[in-house]
Structure formats: C-alpha cells, structure tokens
C-alpha cells in the first residue's frame, strides 16, 4: 500500500504541490470514485487510479533529449559547478532522471536523461556500440593520414588504445568524428594525438537520434517509438 499523492508523483503527474492541487480539484478517482484525500492509501496492483478518466501506471519510463549548452558539468551534483540537472524543468525534477554518459563542461549538444537504469547501462556499454557523432572545430586540418589513423584505432598520448573511429574532414579546422565508446575527454584526446587541438565540440547524434532543431538549452521527451529505436 502507498499514499495516493506519492503514487501520483511517481506516475509523473507532477510535483508534490502540483499533485496536491490536482487532487483538490477533483480530477483524480480511485476505483471510479473521486478522491481528494492525498493521504489515502492505495494498492497500485488492485486499485484503478485515474486522472481525468485516464488510468495511471505506477512507474512511467521516460527518456529526455537535451541540447546541452557549454558551462554545465554532467553530474547529478557538484560542489562548485553548475550541473545539467539545473536545466531540467521543475516538473521533471521528481522523476529521478540520470544523465546517460557524459559531455564535458565545454561540450554542447545531444545529452540523454532517463529514469530507466537498464536502458542507461545498455546505452553506455562499449559492447553495445552506440555510435555518437561529434562536430569539432580544431587547430590544423585533418588529412588522409589522420582519417586512416582513426579508422585503425587511435592510441592516445598516455598509451590508451581506442576502438576504430571515423574522421570526416569538413574543411580547414572542421571535422565530424564518430566514436562508439565514451572514454574521458575521448574526442579531444583523439584529436590531440594527431596534433589537432579541439577548440569547440558539439555532439550531434547518438545511435538513431539526432539533435534536429532542438534549441540550445532546451529539452524534449522521446516518443515510445524513439525509445524502442534506441533499444534495438
Ligand atoms: N569527447 C570529449 O572529448 N568530450 C565530450 O564531451 C564528449 C566526447
């Protein structure tokens, strides 16, 4: 048994205060009878809880795509830096969302969040080989020898071996880089190993997902079809 207000919060209906107001307005029913008492105990397996007539499940899996701006660290908390969690709107703060992988403080672009622990682990596992595409502005110009070195697998300056990756020169000082793993500062270090210091980095794609026209600093929830495309 659990309290009705907690059940409604966990179902993604809203924050505690929003749920309180929703209950007060008479939009929630338990087994067909309007219920306004937030302390009411319910059993999610046997009681049918509805909001505006729609049946609610206890847990709603969600995946959110953010277009991360520079200046925020990817962490759930940090003593001195602003974190990406601060960019989540108020109504998403109670959903227990965690960032999927990491973008550096200075890196912009596609960052996923989910409350589904299994999906999170599958997406960050190097065995799953989810490819990520980055746009980089950098010193120097990528040459054929750099493209071949990426295709063979870069050895970083500290001796770490990277999996084969794709380097596509776009012009002087601009390239697209596709990698399937997420080592610390990976793209910056791969480029540095070829003497091309990265000046700007943006993640544009992750697996089947692209940033599209999502504005910087904004988020959108993925559809069920998009979540399934990530899992396949
Ligand atoms: N590689 C990097 O160097 N930085 C990122 O944020 C992501 C990939």
CSV table of C-alpha atoms and ligand atoms in Angstrom, one decimal:
chain,number,residue,atom,x,y,z
A,1,UNK,CA,0.0,0.0,0.0
A,2,UNK,CA,1.2,3.5,-0.6
A,3,UNK,CA,0.0,7.1,-0.3
A,4,UNK,CA,-2.1,8.4,-3.2
A,5,UNK,CA,0.0,11.6,-3.5
A,6,UNK,CA,3.3,9.6,-3.7
A,7,UNK,CA,1.8,7.3,-6.3
A,8,UNK,CA,0.7,10.3,-8.4
A,9,UNK,CA,4.1,11.9,-8.2
A,10,UNK,CA,5.9,8.7,-9.2
A,11,UNK,CA,3.5,8.3,-12.1
A,12,UNK,CA,4.8,11.6,-13.5
A,13,UNK,CA,1.6,13.5,-12.9
A,14,UNK,CA,3.6,16.4,-11.3
A,15,UNK,CA,5.5,17.7,-8.3
A,16,UNK,CA,4.1,17.2,-4.8
A,17,UNK,CA,2.5,20.7,-4.8
A,18,UNK,CA,1.0,20.2,-8.3
A,19,UNK,CA,-0.4,16.8,-7.2
A,20,UNK,CA,-2.0,18.4,-4.2
A,21,UNK,CA,-3.7,21.0,-6.3
A,22,UNK,CA,-4.8,18.3,-8.9
A,23,UNK,CA,-6.3,16.2,-6.1
A,24,UNK,CA,-8.1,19.2,-4.6
A,25,UNK,CA,-9.7,20.0,-8.0
A,26,UNK,CA,-11.4,16.6,-8.1
A,27,UNK,CA,-9.7,15.2,-11.2
A,28,UNK,CA,-8.4,12.0,-9.5
A,29,UNK,CA,-10.6,9.0,-8.9
A,30,UNK,CA,-9.9,5.6,-7.2
A,31,UNK,CA,-11.9,2.7,-8.5
A,32,UNK,CA,-14.3,5.2,-10.1
A,33,UNK,CA,-14.9,7.4,-7.1
A,34,UNK,CA,-13.5,10.9,-6.9
A,35,UNK,CA,-10.7,11.1,-4.2
A,36,UNK,CA,-9.4,14.3,-2.8
A,37,UNK,CA,-7.5,12.9,0.2
A,38,UNK,CA,-3.8,12.9,-0.6
A,39,UNK,CA,-3.1,10.6,2.4
A,40,UNK,CA,-5.4,7.9,1.1
A,41,UNK,CA,-3.6,4.6,0.9
A,42,UNK,CA,-3.9,2.6,-2.3
A,43,UNK,CA,-2.5,-0.6,-3.8
A,44,UNK,CA,-1.3,0.1,-7.3
A,45,UNK,CA,-1.8,-3.5,-8.2
A,46,UNK,CA,-5.5,-3.7,-7.3
A,47,UNK,CA,-6.8,-0.1,-7.2
A,48,UNK,CA,-7.5,1.7,-10.5
A,49,UNK,CA,-6.3,5.2,-10.2
A,50,UNK,CA,-7.4,7.6,-12.9
A,51,UNK,CA,-6.6,11.3,-13.8
A,52,UNK,CA,-9.3,12.9,-15.9
A,53,UNK,CA,-10.6,9.4,-16.6
A,54,UNK,CA,-7.2,8.0,-17.8
A,55,UNK,CA,-5.8,5.0,-15.9
A,56,UNK,CA,-2.3,5.7,-14.4
A,57,UNK,CA,0.5,3.2,-14.1
A,58,UNK,CA,2.8,3.4,-11.1
A,59,UNK,CA,6.0,4.0,-13.0
A,60,UNK,CA,6.4,5.8,-16.2
A,61,UNK,CA,9.7,5.3,-18.1
A,62,UNK,CA,10.9,8.4,-19.7
A,63,UNK,CA,13.8,9.4,-21.8
A,64,UNK,CA,14.6,13.1,-22.4
A,65,UNK,CA,16.9,14.6,-25.0
A,66,UNK,CA,18.7,17.9,-24.0
A,67,UNK,CA,20.6,20.2,-26.2
A,68,UNK,CA,23.3,20.9,-23.6
A,69,UNK,CA,24.8,24.4,-23.5
A,70,UNK,CA,28.5,24.9,-22.6
A,71,UNK,CA,29.2,25.8,-18.9
A,72,UNK,CA,27.4,22.9,-17.2
A,73,UNK,CA,29.0,19.7,-15.9
A,74,UNK,CA,27.3,16.4,-16.5
A,75,UNK,CA,26.8,15.2,-12.9
A,76,UNK,CA,23.8,14.9,-10.6
A,77,UNK,CA,25.5,17.2,-8.1
A,78,UNK,CA,28.7,19.2,-7.8
A,79,UNK,CA,30.2,21.4,-5.0
A,80,UNK,CA,31.3,24.3,-7.2
A,81,UNK,CA,30.0,23.9,-10.8
A,82,UNK,CA,26.5,24.3,-12.3
A,83,UNK,CA,25.2,20.9,-13.3
A,84,UNK,CA,23.0,19.8,-16.2
A,85,UNK,CA,20.3,18.8,-13.6
A,86,UNK,CA,19.7,22.6,-13.1
A,87,UNK,CA,18.5,22.7,-16.7
A,88,UNK,CA,15.7,20.2,-16.1
A,89,UNK,CA,12.3,22.0,-15.7
A,90,UNK,CA,10.6,21.9,-12.3
A,91,UNK,CA,8.0,19.3,-13.3
A,92,UNK,CA,10.8,16.8,-14.3
A,93,UNK,CA,12.9,17.2,-11.1
A,94,UNK,CA,11.0,14.5,-9.1
A,95,UNK,CA,11.3,11.8,-11.9
A,96,UNK,CA,14.7,10.5,-10.8
A,97,UNK,CA,16.3,11.2,-14.2
A,98,UNK,CA,20.0,10.5,-14.6
A,99,UNK,CA,22.3,11.7,-17.5
A,100,UNK,CA,23.2,8.9,-19.9
A,101,UNK,CA,27.0,9.1,-20.3
A,102,UNK,CA,28.8,12.4,-20.1
A,103,UNK,CA,29.5,15.6,-22.0
A,104,UNK,CA,32.4,17.8,-20.8
A,105,UNK,CA,31.6,21.2,-19.3
A,106,UNK,CA,32.6,22.9,-22.5
A,107,UNK,CA,30.9,20.4,-24.9
A,108,UNK,CA,27.5,21.2,-26.3
A,109,UNK,CA,24.8,19.2,-27.9
A,110,UNK,CA,22.8,15.9,-27.5
A,111,UNK,CA,22.6,14.6,-24.0
A,112,UNK,CA,20.0,12.0,-22.9
A,113,UNK,CA,18.5,11.5,-19.5
A,114,UNK,CA,16.4,8.6,-18.3
A,115,UNK,CA,14.9,7.0,-15.2
A,116,UNK,CA,15.3,3.5,-16.6
A,117,UNK,CA,18.6,2.1,-15.1
A,118,UNK,CA,18.7,-0.9,-17.5
A,119,UNK,CA,18.5,1.3,-20.6
A,120,UNK,CA,21.1,3.7,-19.2
A,121,UNK,CA,23.6,0.9,-18.7
A,122,UNK,CA,22.9,-0.6,-22.1
A,123,UNK,CA,23.5,2.8,-23.8
A,124,UNK,CA,26.8,3.5,-22.1
A,125,UNK,CA,28.2,-0.1,-22.5
A,126,UNK,CA,31.0,-0.1,-25.1
A,127,UNK,CA,29.9,-3.6,-26.1
A,128,UNK,CA,26.6,-2.2,-27.3
A,129,UNK,CA,28.5,0.1,-29.7
A,130,UNK,CA,26.1,3.0,-29.8
A,131,UNK,CA,27.7,5.4,-32.2
A,132,UNK,CA,28.0,9.1,-31.4
A,133,UNK,CA,28.7,11.8,-33.9
A,134,UNK,CA,30.6,15.0,-32.9
A,135,UNK,CA,31.2,18.2,-34.8
A,136,UNK,CA,34.6,19.7,-33.9
A,137,UNK,CA,36.3,23.0,-34.7
A,138,UNK,CA,40.0,22.4,-34.2
A,139,UNK,CA,43.5,23.6,-34.9
A,140,UNK,CA,45.1,22.4,-38.1
A,141,UNK,CA,43.3,20.5,-40.9
A,142,UNK,CA,42.5,16.7,-40.9
A,143,UNK,CA,44.4,14.9,-43.7
A,144,UNK,CA,44.1,11.4,-45.2
A,145,UNK,CA,46.8,10.1,-42.8
A,146,UNK,CA,44.6,11.2,-39.8
A,147,UNK,CA,41.5,9.6,-41.4
A,148,UNK,CA,43.4,6.3,-41.6
A,149,UNK,CA,44.8,6.6,-38.1
A,150,UNK,CA,41.2,7.0,-36.8
A,151,UNK,CA,40.0,4.0,-38.8
A,152,UNK,CA,42.8,1.8,-37.4
A,153,UNK,CA,42.2,2.9,-33.8
A,154,UNK,CA,44.0,5.8,-32.2
A,155,UNK,CA,46.5,5.3,-29.4
A,156,UNK,CA,46.2,8.3,-27.0
A,157,UNK,CA,49.2,10.1,-25.7
A,158,UNK,CA,49.0,8.1,-22.4
A,159,UNK,CA,49.1,4.8,-24.4
A,160,UNK,CA,45.3,4.1,-24.1
A,161,UNK,CA,44.0,2.3,-27.2
A,162,UNK,CA,40.7,3.4,-28.7
A,163,UNK,CA,38.4,1.4,-30.9
A,164,UNK,CA,38.3,2.2,-34.6
A,165,UNK,CA,36.5,5.5,-35.3
A,166,UNK,CA,35.6,7.7,-38.2
A,167,UNK,CA,37.1,11.1,-39.0
A,168,UNK,CA,35.5,13.1,-41.8
A,169,UNK,CA,37.3,16.4,-42.6
A,170,UNK,CA,34.7,19.1,-43.5
A,171,UNK,CA,37.3,21.7,-44.4
A,172,UNK,CA,40.2,23.6,-42.8
A,173,UNK,CA,39.8,23.3,-39.0
A,174,UNK,CA,36.5,21.5,-39.1
A,175,UNK,CA,35.6,17.8,-38.8
A,176,UNK,CA,33.0,15.2,-37.9
A,177,UNK,CA,34.1,12.4,-35.6
A,178,UNK,CA,32.1,9.2,-35.0
A,179,UNK,CA,33.0,7.1,-31.9
A,180,UNK,CA,31.4,4.1,-30.2
A,181,UNK,CA,32.9,4.5,-26.8
A,182,UNK,CA,32.9,7.2,-24.1
A,183,UNK,CA,36.4,7.4,-22.6
A,184,UNK,CA,37.2,10.6,-20.5
A,185,UNK,CA,37.7,13.5,-22.9
A,186,UNK,CA,37.9,11.0,-25.7
A,187,UNK,CA,37.3,13.1,-28.8
A,188,UNK,CA,39.5,15.9,-27.5
A,189,UNK,CA,42.3,13.4,-26.7
A,190,UNK,CA,42.0,11.5,-30.0
A,191,UNK,CA,42.3,14.8,-31.9
A,192,UNK,CA,45.2,16.0,-29.7
A,193,UNK,CA,47.1,12.7,-30.5
A,194,UNK,CA,47.0,13.9,-34.2
A,195,UNK,CA,48.1,17.5,-33.2
A,196,UNK,CA,44.6,19.0,-33.8
A,197,UNK,CA,43.6,20.7,-30.5
A,198,UNK,CA,39.8,20.9,-30.3
A,199,UNK,CA,38.5,24.4,-29.9
A,200,UNK,CA,34.8,23.6,-30.0
A,201,UNK,CA,32.9,20.4,-29.7
A,202,UNK,CA,29.2,19.5,-30.2
A,203,UNK,CA,27.5,16.1,-30.1
A,204,UNK,CA,25.0,15.9,-32.9
A,205,UNK,CA,23.9,12.3,-33.0
A,206,UNK,CA,23.6,9.3,-30.7
A,207,UNK,CA,22.6,6.0,-32.2
A,208,UNK,CA,19.4,6.7,-34.3
A,209,UNK,CA,18.8,10.0,-32.6
A,210,UNK,CA,19.8,13.5,-34.0
A,211,UNK,CA,19.6,16.9,-32.3
A,212,UNK,CA,17.4,18.2,-35.1
A,213,UNK,CA,16.2,21.7,-34.5
A,214,UNK,CA,16.0,21.4,-30.7
A,215,UNK,CA,17.3,24.8,-29.5
A,216,UNK,CA,20.3,25.0,-27.2
A,217,UNK,CA,19.4,24.7,-23.5
A,218,UNK,CA,16.0,23.1,-24.4
A,219,UNK,CA,14.7,19.5,-23.8
A,220,UNK,CA,12.1,17.2,-25.3
A,221,UNK,CA,10.7,13.9,-24.2
A,222,UNK,CA,11.4,11.0,-26.6
A,223,UNK,CA,8.4,9.1,-28.1
A,224,UNK,CA,7.9,5.4,-27.3
A,225,UNK,CA,9.0,4.7,-31.0
A,226,UNK,CA,12.2,6.7,-30.5
A,227,UNK,CA,12.9,4.8,-27.2
A,228,UNK,CA,12.4,1.5,-29.0
A,229,UNK,CA,14.7,2.6,-31.8
A,230,UNK,CA,17.4,3.1,-29.1
A,231,UNK,CA,16.9,-0.3,-27.7
A,232,UNK,CA,17.1,-2.2,-31.0
B,1,LIG,N1,34.7,13.6,-26.1
B,1,LIG,C1,35.2,14.6,-25.5
B,1,LIG,O1,36.4,14.9,-25.5
B,1,LIG,N2,34.3,15.4,-24.8
B,1,LIG,C2,33.0,15.2,-24.7
B,1,LIG,O2,32.3,15.9,-24.0
B,1,LIG,C3,32.5,14.1,-25.4
B,1,LIG,C4,33.4,13.3,-26.1
